[in-house]
Amino acid sequence: MGTSRLSGKVLDVYNFSTANSADIVQWTDGNQTNQQFRLADSDSGYVRFINRNSNKAIEVMGASDAAALVGVTQARHGCT
């Protein structure tokens, strides 16, 4: 993933958590595994961001097409 142009920070699974619903925050880039993500195809044609440390996908809590971004956490692959 890249660095935010606005904040200069990267996505970070807080405190190297491997738990479901762990917080995803912006943090100074330390090139740590909790800040590294890969893209994975899903059956629906979308991609998922999978964290290298936890091997879990980023999930938007309460997501729907009309939902505002209220929280971002991680979850097991394929779980919503």
Short mmCIF file of C-alpha atoms in Angstrom, two decimals:
data_model
loop_
_atom_site.label_atom_id
_atom_site.label_comp_id
_atom_site.label_asym_id
_atom_site.label_seq_id
_atom_site.Cartn_x
_atom_site.Cartn_y
_atom_site.Cartn_z
CA MET A 1 0.00 0.00 0.00
CA GLY A 2 1.07 3.55 -0.33
CA THR A 3 1.59 6.51 1.88
CA SER A 4 -1.26 8.98 2.31
CA ARG A 5 -0.57 12.21 0.46
CA LEU A 6 -2.54 14.12 3.08
CA SER A 7 -1.05 12.73 6.31
CA GLY A 8 2.22 11.21 5.08
CA LYS A 9 1.33 8.04 7.04
CA VAL A 10 0.48 4.43 6.16
CA LEU A 11 -2.25 2.00 7.22
CA ASP A 12 -1.27 0.10 10.35
CA VAL A 13 -2.96 -2.78 12.22
CA TYR A 14 -2.69 -1.31 15.70
CA ASN A 15 -0.24 -3.00 18.07
CA PHE A 16 0.40 -5.91 15.63
CA SER A 17 -3.00 -7.36 16.55
CA THR A 18 -4.13 -10.62 14.96
CA ALA A 19 -7.63 -10.43 16.47
CA ASN A 20 -10.81 -9.89 14.48
CA SER A 21 -12.07 -6.31 14.80
CA ALA A 22 -8.58 -4.96 15.51
CA ASP A 23 -8.26 -1.23 14.83
CA ILE A 24 -6.68 -0.04 11.59
CA VAL A 25 -4.98 3.33 12.09
CA GLN A 26 -2.63 5.68 10.25
CA TRP A 27 0.92 5.54 11.58
CA THR A 28 4.40 6.66 10.62
CA ASP A 29 5.91 4.15 8.18
CA GLY A 30 8.20 1.76 10.03
CA ASN A 31 8.18 -0.89 7.26
CA GLN A 32 6.72 -3.39 9.75
CA THR A 33 4.60 -6.42 8.79
CA ASN A 34 1.53 -4.86 10.46
CA GLN A 35 1.83 -2.05 7.88
CA GLN A 36 2.19 -4.32 4.84
CA PHE A 37 -0.80 -5.42 2.75
CA ARG A 38 -1.33 -7.44 -0.41
CA LEU A 39 -4.25 -7.42 -2.83
CA ALA A 40 -6.35 -10.59 -3.11
CA ASP A 41 -9.12 -11.25 -5.63
CA SER A 42 -12.60 -12.00 -4.36
CA ASP A 43 -15.37 -13.92 -6.12
CA SER A 44 -17.40 -10.75 -6.72
CA GLY A 45 -14.74 -9.01 -8.81
CA TYR A 46 -13.54 -6.79 -5.96
CA VAL A 47 -10.16 -7.00 -4.25
CA ARG A 48 -9.36 -7.34 -0.57
CA PHE A 49 -6.41 -5.83 1.31
CA ILE A 50 -4.77 -8.64 3.32
CA ASN A 51 -2.39 -7.74 6.16
CA ARG A 52 0.97 -9.54 6.09
CA ASN A 53 1.19 -9.92 9.89
CA SER A 54 -2.34 -11.15 10.66
CA ASN A 55 -3.26 -12.59 7.23
CA LYS A 56 -6.68 -10.94 7.68
CA ALA A 57 -8.57 -8.59 5.40
CA ILE A 58 -9.52 -4.98 6.03
CA GLU A 59 -13.24 -4.58 6.62
CA VAL A 60 -15.41 -1.47 6.85
CA MET A 61 -17.72 -1.87 9.84
CA GLY A 62 -21.42 -1.43 9.04
CA ALA A 63 -20.62 -1.22 5.33
CA SER A 64 -23.30 -0.73 2.71
CA ASP A 65 -23.36 1.15 -0.55
CA ALA A 66 -24.77 4.21 1.26
CA ALA A 67 -22.82 3.96 4.53
CA ALA A 68 -20.37 6.57 5.67
CA LEU A 69 -16.99 5.30 6.81
CA VAL A 70 -17.52 4.74 10.53
CA GLY A 71 -14.75 2.33 11.38
CA VAL A 72 -12.16 0.10 9.73
CA THR A 73 -11.10 -3.21 11.25
CA GLN A 74 -9.69 -6.54 10.14
CA ALA A 75 -11.51 -9.85 9.70
CA ARG A 76 -10.81 -13.36 8.45
CA HIS A 77 -10.75 -13.84 4.66
CA GLY A 78 -14.21 -13.99 3.16
CA CYS A 79 -15.98 -12.79 6.32
CA THR A 80 -18.11 -9.69 6.35
#
